[in-house]
Coordinates of C-alpha atoms and ligand atoms in Angstrom, one line a residue:
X994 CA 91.6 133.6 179.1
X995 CA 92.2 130.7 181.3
X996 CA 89.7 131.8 183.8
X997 CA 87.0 132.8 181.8
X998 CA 87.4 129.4 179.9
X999 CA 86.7 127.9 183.6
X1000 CA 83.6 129.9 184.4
X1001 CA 82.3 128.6 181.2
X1002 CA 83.0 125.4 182.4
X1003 CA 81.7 126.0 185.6
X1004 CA 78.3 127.3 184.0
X1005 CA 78.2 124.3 181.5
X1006 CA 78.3 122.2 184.9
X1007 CA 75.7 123.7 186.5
X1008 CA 73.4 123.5 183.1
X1009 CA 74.8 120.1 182.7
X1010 CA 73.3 118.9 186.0
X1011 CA 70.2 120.7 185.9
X1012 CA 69.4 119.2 182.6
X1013 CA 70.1 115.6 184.3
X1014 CA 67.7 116.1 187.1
X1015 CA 65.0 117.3 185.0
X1016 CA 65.7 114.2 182.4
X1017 CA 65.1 111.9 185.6
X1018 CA 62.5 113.9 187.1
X1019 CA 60.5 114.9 183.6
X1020 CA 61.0 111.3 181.8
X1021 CA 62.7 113.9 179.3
X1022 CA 66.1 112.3 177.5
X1023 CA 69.7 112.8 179.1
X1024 CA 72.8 114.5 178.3
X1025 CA 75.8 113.0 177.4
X1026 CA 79.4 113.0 177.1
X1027 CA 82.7 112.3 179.2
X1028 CA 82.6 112.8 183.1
X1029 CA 83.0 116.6 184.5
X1030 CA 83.8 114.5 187.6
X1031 CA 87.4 112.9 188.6
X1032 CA 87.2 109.9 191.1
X1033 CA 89.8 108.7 193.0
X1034 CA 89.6 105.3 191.5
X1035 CA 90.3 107.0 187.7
X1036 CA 92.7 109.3 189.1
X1037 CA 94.8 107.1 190.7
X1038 CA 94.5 105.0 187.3
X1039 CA 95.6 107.8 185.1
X1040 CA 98.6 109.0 187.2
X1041 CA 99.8 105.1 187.5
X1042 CA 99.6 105.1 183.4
X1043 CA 101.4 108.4 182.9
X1044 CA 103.7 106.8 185.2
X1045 CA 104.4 103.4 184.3
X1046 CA 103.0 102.7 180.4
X1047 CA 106.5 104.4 179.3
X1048 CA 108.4 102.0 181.0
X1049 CA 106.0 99.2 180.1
X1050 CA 106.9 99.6 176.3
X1051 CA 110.5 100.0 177.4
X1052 CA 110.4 96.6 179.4
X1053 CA 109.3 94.6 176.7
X1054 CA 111.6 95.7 173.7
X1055 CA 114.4 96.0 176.1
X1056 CA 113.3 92.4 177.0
X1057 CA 113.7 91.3 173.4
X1058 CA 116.8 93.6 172.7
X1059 CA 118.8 92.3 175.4
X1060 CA 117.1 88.7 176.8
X1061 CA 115.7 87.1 174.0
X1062 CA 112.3 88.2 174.6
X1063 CA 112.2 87.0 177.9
X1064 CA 110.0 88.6 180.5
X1065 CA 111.4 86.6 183.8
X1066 CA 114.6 86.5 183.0
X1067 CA 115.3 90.8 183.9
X1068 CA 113.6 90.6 187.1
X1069 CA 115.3 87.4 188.1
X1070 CA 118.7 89.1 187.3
X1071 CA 117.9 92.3 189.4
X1072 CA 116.6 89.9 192.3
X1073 CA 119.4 87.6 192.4
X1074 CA 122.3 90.9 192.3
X1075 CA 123.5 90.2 189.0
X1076 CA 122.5 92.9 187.1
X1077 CA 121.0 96.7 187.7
X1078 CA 118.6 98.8 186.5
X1079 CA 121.7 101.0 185.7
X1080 CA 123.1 98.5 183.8
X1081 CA 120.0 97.8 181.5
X1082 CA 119.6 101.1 181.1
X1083 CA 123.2 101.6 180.0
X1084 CA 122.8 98.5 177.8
X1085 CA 120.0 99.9 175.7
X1086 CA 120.3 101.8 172.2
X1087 CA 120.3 105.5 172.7
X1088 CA 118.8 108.4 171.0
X1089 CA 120.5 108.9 167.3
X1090 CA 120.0 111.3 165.4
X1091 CA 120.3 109.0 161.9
X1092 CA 117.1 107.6 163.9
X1093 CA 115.6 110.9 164.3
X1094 CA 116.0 111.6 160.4
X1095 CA 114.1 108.7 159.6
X1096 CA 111.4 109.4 161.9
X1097 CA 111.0 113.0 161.0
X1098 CA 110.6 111.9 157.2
X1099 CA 107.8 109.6 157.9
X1100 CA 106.0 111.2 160.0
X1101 CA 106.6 114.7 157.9
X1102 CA 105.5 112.6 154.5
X1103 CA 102.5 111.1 156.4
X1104 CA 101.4 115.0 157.1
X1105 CA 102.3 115.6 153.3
X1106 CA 99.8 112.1 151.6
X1107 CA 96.8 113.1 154.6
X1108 CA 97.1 116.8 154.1
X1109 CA 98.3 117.5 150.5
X1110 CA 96.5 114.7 148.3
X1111 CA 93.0 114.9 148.0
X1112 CA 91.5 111.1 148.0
X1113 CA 91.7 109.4 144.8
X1114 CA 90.3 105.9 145.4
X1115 CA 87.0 106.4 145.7
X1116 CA 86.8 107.5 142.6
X1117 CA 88.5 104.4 141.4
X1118 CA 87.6 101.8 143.9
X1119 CA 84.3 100.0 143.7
X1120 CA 82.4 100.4 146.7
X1121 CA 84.9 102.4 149.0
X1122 CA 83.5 105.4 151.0
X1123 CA 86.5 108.3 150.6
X1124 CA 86.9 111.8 150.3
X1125 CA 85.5 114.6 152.0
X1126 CA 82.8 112.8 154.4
X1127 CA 80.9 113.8 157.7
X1128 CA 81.9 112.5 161.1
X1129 CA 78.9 112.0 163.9
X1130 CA 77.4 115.0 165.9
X1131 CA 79.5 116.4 168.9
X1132 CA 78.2 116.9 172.3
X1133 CA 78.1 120.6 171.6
X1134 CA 76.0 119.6 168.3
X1135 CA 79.0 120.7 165.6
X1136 CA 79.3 118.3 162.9
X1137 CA 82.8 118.3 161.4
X1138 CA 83.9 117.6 158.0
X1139 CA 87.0 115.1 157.4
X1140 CA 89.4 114.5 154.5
X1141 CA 89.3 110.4 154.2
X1142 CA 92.5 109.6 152.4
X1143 CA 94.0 106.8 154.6
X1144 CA 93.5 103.8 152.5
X1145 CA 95.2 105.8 149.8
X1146 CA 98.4 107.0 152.2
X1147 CA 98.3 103.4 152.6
X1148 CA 98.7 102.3 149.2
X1149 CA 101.2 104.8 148.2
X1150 CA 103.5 104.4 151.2
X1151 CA 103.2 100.4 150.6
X1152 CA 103.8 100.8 146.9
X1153 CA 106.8 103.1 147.6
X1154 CA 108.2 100.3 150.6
X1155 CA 107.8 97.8 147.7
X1156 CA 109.7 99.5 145.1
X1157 CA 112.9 100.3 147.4
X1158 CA 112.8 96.9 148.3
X1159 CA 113.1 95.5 144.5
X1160 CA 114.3 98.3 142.9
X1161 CA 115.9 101.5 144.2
X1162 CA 117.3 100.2 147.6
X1163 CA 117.5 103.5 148.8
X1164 CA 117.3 101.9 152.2
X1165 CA 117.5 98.4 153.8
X1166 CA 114.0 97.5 154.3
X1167 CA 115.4 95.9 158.1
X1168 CA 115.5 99.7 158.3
X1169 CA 113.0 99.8 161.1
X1170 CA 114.5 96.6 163.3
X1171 CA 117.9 97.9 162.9
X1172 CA 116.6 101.5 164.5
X1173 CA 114.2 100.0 166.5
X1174 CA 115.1 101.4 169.9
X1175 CA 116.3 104.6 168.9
X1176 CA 113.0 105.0 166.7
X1177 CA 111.2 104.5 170.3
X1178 CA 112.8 107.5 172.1
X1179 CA 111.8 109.9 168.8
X1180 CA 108.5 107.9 168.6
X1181 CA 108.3 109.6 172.4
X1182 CA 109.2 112.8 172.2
X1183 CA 106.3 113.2 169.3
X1184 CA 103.9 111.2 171.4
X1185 CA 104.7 113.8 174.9
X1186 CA 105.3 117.2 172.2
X1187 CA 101.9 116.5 170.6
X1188 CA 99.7 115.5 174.0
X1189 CA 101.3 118.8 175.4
X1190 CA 100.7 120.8 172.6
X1191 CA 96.7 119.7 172.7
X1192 CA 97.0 120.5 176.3
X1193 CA 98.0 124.0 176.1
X1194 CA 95.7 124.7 172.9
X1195 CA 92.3 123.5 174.9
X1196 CA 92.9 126.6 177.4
X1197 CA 94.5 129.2 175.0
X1198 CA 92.8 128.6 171.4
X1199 CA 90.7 125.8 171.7
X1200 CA 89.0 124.4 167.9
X1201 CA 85.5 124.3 169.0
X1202 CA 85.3 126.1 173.1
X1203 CA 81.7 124.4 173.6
X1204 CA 83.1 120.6 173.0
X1205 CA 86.1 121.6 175.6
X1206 CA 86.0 119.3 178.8
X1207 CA 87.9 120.8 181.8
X1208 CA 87.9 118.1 185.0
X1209 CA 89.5 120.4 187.9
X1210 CA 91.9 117.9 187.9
X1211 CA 95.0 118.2 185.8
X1212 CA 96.6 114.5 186.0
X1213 CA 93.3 113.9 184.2
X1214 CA 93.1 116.8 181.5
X1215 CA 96.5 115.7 180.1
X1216 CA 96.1 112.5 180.2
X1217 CA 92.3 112.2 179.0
X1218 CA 92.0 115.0 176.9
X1219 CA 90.2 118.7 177.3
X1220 CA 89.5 119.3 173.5
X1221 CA 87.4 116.9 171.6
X1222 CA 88.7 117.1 168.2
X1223 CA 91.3 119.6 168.0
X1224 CA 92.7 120.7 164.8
X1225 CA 94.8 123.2 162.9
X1226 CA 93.8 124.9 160.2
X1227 CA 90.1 123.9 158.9
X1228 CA 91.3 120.2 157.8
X1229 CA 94.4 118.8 160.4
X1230 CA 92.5 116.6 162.5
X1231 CA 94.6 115.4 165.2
X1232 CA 92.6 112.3 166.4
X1233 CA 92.4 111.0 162.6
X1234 CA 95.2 111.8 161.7
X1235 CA 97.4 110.2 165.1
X1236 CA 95.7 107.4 165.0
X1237 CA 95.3 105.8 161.8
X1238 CA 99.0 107.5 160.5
X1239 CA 102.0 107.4 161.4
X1240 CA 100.3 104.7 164.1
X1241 CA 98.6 102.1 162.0
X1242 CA 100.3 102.8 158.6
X1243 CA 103.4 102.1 160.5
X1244 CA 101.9 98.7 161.8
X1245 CA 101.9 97.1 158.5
X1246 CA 105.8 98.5 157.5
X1247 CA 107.4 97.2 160.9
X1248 CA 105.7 93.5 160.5
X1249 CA 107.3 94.0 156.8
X1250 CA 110.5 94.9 158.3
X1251 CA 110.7 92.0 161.0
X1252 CA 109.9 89.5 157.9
X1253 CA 112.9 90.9 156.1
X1254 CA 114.9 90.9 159.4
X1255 CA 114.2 86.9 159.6
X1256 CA 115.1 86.5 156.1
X1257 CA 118.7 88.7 156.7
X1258 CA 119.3 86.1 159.8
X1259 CA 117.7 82.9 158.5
X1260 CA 117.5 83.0 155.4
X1261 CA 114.4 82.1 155.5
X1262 CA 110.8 83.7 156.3
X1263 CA 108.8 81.0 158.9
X1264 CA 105.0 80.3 158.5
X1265 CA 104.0 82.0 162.1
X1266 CA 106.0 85.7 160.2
X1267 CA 103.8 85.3 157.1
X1268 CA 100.6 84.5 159.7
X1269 CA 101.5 87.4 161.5
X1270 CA 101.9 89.7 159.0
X1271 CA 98.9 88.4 157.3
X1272 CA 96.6 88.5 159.6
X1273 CA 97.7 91.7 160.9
X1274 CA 97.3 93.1 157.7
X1275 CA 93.9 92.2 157.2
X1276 CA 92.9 94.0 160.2
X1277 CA 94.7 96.9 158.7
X1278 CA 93.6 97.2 155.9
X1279 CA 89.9 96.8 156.9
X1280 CA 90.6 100.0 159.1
X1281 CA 91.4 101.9 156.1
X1282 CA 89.1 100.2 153.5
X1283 CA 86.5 101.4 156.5
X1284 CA 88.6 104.6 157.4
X1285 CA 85.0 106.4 156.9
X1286 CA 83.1 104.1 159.6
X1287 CA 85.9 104.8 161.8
X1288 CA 84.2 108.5 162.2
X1289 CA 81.3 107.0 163.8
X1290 CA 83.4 104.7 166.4
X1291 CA 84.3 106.0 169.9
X1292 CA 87.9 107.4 169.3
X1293 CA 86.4 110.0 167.5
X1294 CA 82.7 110.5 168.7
X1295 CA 83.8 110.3 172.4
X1296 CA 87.2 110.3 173.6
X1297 CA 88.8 114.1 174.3
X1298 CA 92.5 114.0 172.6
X1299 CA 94.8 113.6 175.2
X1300 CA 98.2 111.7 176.1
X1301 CA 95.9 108.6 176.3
X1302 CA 95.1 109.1 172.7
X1303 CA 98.2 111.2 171.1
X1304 CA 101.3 109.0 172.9
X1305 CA 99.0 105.8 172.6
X1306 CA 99.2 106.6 169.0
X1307 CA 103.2 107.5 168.7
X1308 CA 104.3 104.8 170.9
X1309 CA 101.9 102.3 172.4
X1310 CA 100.2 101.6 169.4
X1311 CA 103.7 100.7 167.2
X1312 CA 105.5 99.4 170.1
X1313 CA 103.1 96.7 171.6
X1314 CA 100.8 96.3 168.7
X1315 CA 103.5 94.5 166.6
X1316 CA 105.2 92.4 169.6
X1317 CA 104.5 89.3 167.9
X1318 CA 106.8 90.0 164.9
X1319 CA 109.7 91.0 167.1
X1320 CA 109.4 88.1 169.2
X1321 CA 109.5 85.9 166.0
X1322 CA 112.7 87.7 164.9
X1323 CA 114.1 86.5 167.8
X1324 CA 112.8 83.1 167.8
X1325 CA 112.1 82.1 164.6
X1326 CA 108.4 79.5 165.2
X1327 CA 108.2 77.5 162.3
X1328 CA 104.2 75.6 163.2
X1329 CA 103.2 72.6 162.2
X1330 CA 100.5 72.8 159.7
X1331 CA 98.0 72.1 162.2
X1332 CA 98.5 74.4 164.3
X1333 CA 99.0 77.0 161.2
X1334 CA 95.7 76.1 160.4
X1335 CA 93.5 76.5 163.3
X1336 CA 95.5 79.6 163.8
X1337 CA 94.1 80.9 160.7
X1338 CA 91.2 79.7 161.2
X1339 CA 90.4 81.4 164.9
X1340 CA 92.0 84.5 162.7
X1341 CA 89.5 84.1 159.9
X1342 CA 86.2 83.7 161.8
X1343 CA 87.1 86.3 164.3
X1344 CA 87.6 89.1 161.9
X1345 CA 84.1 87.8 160.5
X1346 CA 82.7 88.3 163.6
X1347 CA 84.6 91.7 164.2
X1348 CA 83.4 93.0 160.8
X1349 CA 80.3 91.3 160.0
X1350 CA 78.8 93.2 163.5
X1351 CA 80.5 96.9 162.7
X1352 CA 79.3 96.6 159.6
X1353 CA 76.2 95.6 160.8
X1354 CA 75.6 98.4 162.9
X1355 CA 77.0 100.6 160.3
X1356 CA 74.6 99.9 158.1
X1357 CA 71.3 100.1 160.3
X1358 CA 72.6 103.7 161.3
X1359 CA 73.4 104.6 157.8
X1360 CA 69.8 103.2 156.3
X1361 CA 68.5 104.4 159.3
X1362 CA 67.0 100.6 160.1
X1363 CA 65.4 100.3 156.2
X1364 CA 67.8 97.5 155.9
X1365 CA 68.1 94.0 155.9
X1366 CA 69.9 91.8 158.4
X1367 CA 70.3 88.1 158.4
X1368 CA 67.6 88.3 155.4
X1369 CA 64.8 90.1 157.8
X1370 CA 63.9 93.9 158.9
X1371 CA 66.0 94.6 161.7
X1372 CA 64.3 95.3 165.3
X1373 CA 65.5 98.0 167.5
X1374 CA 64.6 100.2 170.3
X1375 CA 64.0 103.8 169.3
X1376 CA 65.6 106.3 171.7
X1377 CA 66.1 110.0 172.2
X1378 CA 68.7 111.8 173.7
X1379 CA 69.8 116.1 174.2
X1380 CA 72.7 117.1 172.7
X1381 CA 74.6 120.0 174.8
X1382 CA 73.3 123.6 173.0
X1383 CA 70.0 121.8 173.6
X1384 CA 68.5 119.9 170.8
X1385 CA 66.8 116.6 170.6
X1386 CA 67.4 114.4 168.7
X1387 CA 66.5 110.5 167.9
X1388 CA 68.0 107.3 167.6
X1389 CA 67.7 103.5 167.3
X1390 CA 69.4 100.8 168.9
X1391 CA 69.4 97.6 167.2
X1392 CA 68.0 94.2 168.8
X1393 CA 69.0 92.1 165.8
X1394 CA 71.7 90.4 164.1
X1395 CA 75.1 90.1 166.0
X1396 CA 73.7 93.5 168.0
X1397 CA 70.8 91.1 169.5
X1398 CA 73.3 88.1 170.1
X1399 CA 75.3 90.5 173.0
X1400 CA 75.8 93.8 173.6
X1401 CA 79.4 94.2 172.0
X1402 CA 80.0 91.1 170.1
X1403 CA 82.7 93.1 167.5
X1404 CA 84.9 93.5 170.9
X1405 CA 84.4 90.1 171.1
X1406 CA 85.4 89.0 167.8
X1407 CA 88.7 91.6 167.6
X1408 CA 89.4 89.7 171.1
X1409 CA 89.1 86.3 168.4
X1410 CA 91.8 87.9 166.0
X1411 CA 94.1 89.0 168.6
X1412 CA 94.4 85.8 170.1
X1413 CA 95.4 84.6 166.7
X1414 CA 98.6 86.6 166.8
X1415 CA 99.5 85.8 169.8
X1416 CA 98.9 82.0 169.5
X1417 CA 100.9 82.3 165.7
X1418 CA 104.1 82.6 167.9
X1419 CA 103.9 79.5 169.6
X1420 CA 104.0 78.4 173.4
X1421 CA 107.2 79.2 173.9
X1422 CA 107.5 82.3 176.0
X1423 CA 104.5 84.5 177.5
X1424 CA 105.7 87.8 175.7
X1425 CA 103.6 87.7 172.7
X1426 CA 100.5 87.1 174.8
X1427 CA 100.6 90.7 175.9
X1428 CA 98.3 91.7 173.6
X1429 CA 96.0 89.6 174.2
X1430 CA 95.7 90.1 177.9
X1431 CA 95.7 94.2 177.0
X1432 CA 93.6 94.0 174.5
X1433 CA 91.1 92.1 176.9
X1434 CA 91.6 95.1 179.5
X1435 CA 91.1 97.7 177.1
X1436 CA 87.7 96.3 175.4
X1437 CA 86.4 95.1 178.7
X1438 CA 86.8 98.0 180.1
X1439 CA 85.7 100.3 176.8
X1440 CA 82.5 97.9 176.9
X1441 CA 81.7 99.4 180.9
X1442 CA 83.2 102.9 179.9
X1443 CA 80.8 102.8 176.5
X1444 CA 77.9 101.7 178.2
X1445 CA 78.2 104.2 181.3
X1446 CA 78.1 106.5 178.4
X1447 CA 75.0 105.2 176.9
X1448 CA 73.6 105.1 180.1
X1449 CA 73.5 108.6 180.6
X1450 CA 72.7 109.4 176.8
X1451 CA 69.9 107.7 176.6
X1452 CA 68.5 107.0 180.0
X1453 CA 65.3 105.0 180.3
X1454 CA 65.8 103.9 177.1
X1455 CA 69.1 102.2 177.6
X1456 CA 67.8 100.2 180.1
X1457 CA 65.0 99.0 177.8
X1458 CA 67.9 97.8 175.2
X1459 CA 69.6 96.2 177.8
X1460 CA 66.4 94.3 179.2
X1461 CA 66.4 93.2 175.5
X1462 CA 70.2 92.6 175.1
X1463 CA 71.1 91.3 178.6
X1464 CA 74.8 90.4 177.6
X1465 CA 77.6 92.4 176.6
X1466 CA 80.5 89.8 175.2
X1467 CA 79.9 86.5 175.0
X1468 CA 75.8 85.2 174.6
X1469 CA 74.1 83.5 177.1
X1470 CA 77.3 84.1 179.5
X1471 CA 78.8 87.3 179.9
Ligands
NDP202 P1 81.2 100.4 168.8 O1 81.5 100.4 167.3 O2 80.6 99.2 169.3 O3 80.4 101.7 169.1 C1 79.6 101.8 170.3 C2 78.6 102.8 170.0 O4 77.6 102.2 169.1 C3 77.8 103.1 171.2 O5 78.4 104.2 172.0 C4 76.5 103.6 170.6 O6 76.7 104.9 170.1 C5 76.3 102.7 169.4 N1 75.5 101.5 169.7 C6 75.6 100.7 170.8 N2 74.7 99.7 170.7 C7 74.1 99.9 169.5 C8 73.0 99.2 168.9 N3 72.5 98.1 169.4 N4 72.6 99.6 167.7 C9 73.1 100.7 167.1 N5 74.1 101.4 167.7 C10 74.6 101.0 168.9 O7 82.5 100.6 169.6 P2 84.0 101.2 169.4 O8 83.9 102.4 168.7 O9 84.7 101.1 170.7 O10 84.7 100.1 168.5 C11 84.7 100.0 167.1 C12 85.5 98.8 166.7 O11 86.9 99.2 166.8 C13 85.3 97.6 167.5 O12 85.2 96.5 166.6 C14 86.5 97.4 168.3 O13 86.8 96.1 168.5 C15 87.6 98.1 167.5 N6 88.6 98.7 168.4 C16 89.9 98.3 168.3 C17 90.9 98.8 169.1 C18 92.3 98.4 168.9 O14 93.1 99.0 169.6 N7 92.6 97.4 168.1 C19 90.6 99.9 170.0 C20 89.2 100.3 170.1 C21 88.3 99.7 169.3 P3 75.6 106.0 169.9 O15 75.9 107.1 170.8 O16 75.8 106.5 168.4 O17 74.3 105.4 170.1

């Protein structure tokens, strides 16, 4: 099985580059989709992630857990003798299995809301686009079909968080700081149980063979991904269904559970918790209110579902993406109103940004450019591309709007919003501003990974967008 799944490989590489040289030679459109090639350069990359992003997520709650959120202050103590790595280690939560109930609940009645209840809110929401909707064509051409229900698993788990809180108090709703550290280690073995699992699937029964990507190079399979949406059964989609839940339903419960973790210890909630959780929310909930445009964004039209993807999801995403409200449980920022202000502010306009160009885009694809933007017919670049059984097929790039401004001004917007969080906790301590020095690697470096893809998609053309669009983040600059 394994071997003939490699010859097929083999023979899709050997199409794959004939089809390139004739696109260059013939003027005729390119192929796309993720490298069949490992360099060096990503390799080394990948293996220093599998390696070290574990202990990265471990650093910084352990830095919180047992130094007050400080970042220096573990390194000087190892430097100067007068603590070990044995000792931190020892010093640390462990694995409990009251922890491991809690997590299998969740995640088990997350499966249950995206599995076993059919969306409802479209039907009773204005304007929201649920239910059973199309995601954007594969490499190998298959269209699949997805179950949008996340704005309602939302709801339902939010409205359920609420009314333990008030009324049944079946649990404390500090329930997630209190189990915070041994949540992490179940958080982990989910994240490595499901990225293995989609390893061994791609090679012995893959969802769709033809979208399958085998590298040579193993580091890289695991870590990047051979299958491109693997699922089980006709509607468990693993890349929907890791990403947006238990991941980013979770988001919005831990900032919850920090907020109530202030007011245990304070007794009272500060303004930089509620800007947090605000803010943080907002970006939430667009995800879900927009759960259907998420189809069409590169998580799920390009990336292969790997570790990067499944324990990004489990553990990255909950661990680092909420820093901000740990750090304020800890130190407890109340801002002056100024600052409070132009924090919401810098929030505010860079979600507008961030939205106002998705949507943009959104809607030029959906209308197919018989749209208006900024009051006008949009401009764009028409392109063609070959998918991999073959087919041609069109497109348009738009050269209006935020889309003619740069090349990836919604990056640069998100970029806007993250700052916000980070600049909500005050100057106090450089922890917080993790995210917004990762969140600055990972779109920078999504920008140069998107547009390599592009590249190749739609050759000549791409450059004629570019010539049009010469800046990817920040007009007239970068
Ligand atoms: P985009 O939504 O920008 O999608 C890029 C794709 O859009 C390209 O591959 C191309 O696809 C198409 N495209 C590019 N230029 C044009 C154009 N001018 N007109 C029409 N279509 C165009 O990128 P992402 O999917 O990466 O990001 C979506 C959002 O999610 C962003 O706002 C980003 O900030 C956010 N995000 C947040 C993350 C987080 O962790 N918080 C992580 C990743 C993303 P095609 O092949 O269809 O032409």
């Amino acid at each position: 099985m394994k071997g003939s799944v490699a010859m097929e490989a083999t023979r899709r590489r050997a199409q794959h580059g004939a089809n390139g040289k004739s696109s260059e030679e013939g003027g005729q459109p390119a192929q796309w989709g993720r490298a069949w090639e490992v360099d060096w350069f990503s390799l080394s990359g990948v293996i220093g992630l599998l390696c070290f992003a574990p202990f990265i997520v471990f650093y910084f709650v352990m830095a919180c857990d047992q130094y007050q959120c400080s970042v220096s202050q573990p390194l000087i103590e190892l430097y100067q003798g007068e603590t070990t790595l044995l000792s931190i280690w020892s010093r640390a939560p462990s694995f409990t299995w009251s922890a491991a109930k809690i997590y299998a609940i969740w995640v088990s009645f997350q499966v249950f809301l995206y599995m076993c209840v059919p969306d409802m809110t479209h039907k009773l929401i204005p304007g929201y686009v649920g239910g059973v909707q199309d995601g954007a064509r594969t490499p190998a051409g298959v269209i699949n079909k997805y179950e949008v229900n996340g704005l309602q698993c939302w709801l339902i788990t939010h409205a359920l968080w609420f009314a333990n809180a008030h009324y049944f108090h079946w649990f404390s709703p500090t329930i997630i700081f209190d189990n915070w550290i041994p949540l992490m280690w179940c958080a982990n073995i989910l994240g490595y149980a499901v990225s293995t699992y989609a390893f061994t699937k791609a090679y012995l029964f893959p969802t769709c063979a033809e979208d399958c990507k085998f590298t040579g190079n193993v580091f890289y399979n695991y870590m990047m991904g051979i299958e491109f949406n693997p699922r089980v059964g006709k509607w468990f989609d693993f890349k929907l269904f890791f990403n947006g839940r238990p991941g980013i339903v979770a988001w919005t419960l831990i900032n919850l559970s920090y907020m109530a973790k202030q007011q245990e210890l304070y007794g009272h909630v500060t303004n930089s918790m509620i800007l947090v959780n605000v803010l943080q929310a907002l970006y939430v909930l667009d995800f879900f209110w927009n759960e259907a445009w998420y189809l069409k964004t590169i998580d799920i039209c390009h990336d292969h579902f790997g570790w990067y993807l499944g324990w990004g999801d489990c553990v990255w995403l909950p661990y680092l993406y909420t820093l901000q409200g740990l750090y304020l449980v800890y130190h407890p920022v109340q801002l002056s109103s100024a600052h409070a202000l132009a924090v919401l502010l810098l929030g505010l306009v860079g979600y507008y940004i961030f939205r106002s160009t998705n949507h943009q885009k959104d809607l030029f694809r959906r209308t197919e450019g018989s749209c208006s933007i900024w009051g006008s017919k949009p401009t764009y670049i028409e392109c063609s591309y070959n998918s991999g059984d073959g087919g041609l097929h069109r497109s348009k790039l738009m050269t209006s709007g935020f889309w003619g401004l740069a090349r990836h001004l919604n990056y640069t917007g998100d970029l806007m919003g993250s700052l916000a969080y980070c600049a909500a906790c005050g100057f106090g301590h450089i922890l917080p501003y993790f995210y917004i020095v990762y969140m600055t690697i990972l779109l920078v470096h999504r920008c140069v990974r998107d547009e390599h893809r592009c590249s190749s998609k739609y050759g000549k053309d791409w450059k004629r967008y570019t010539d049009v669009v010469p800046r990817r983040l920040i007009p007239g600059v970068f």
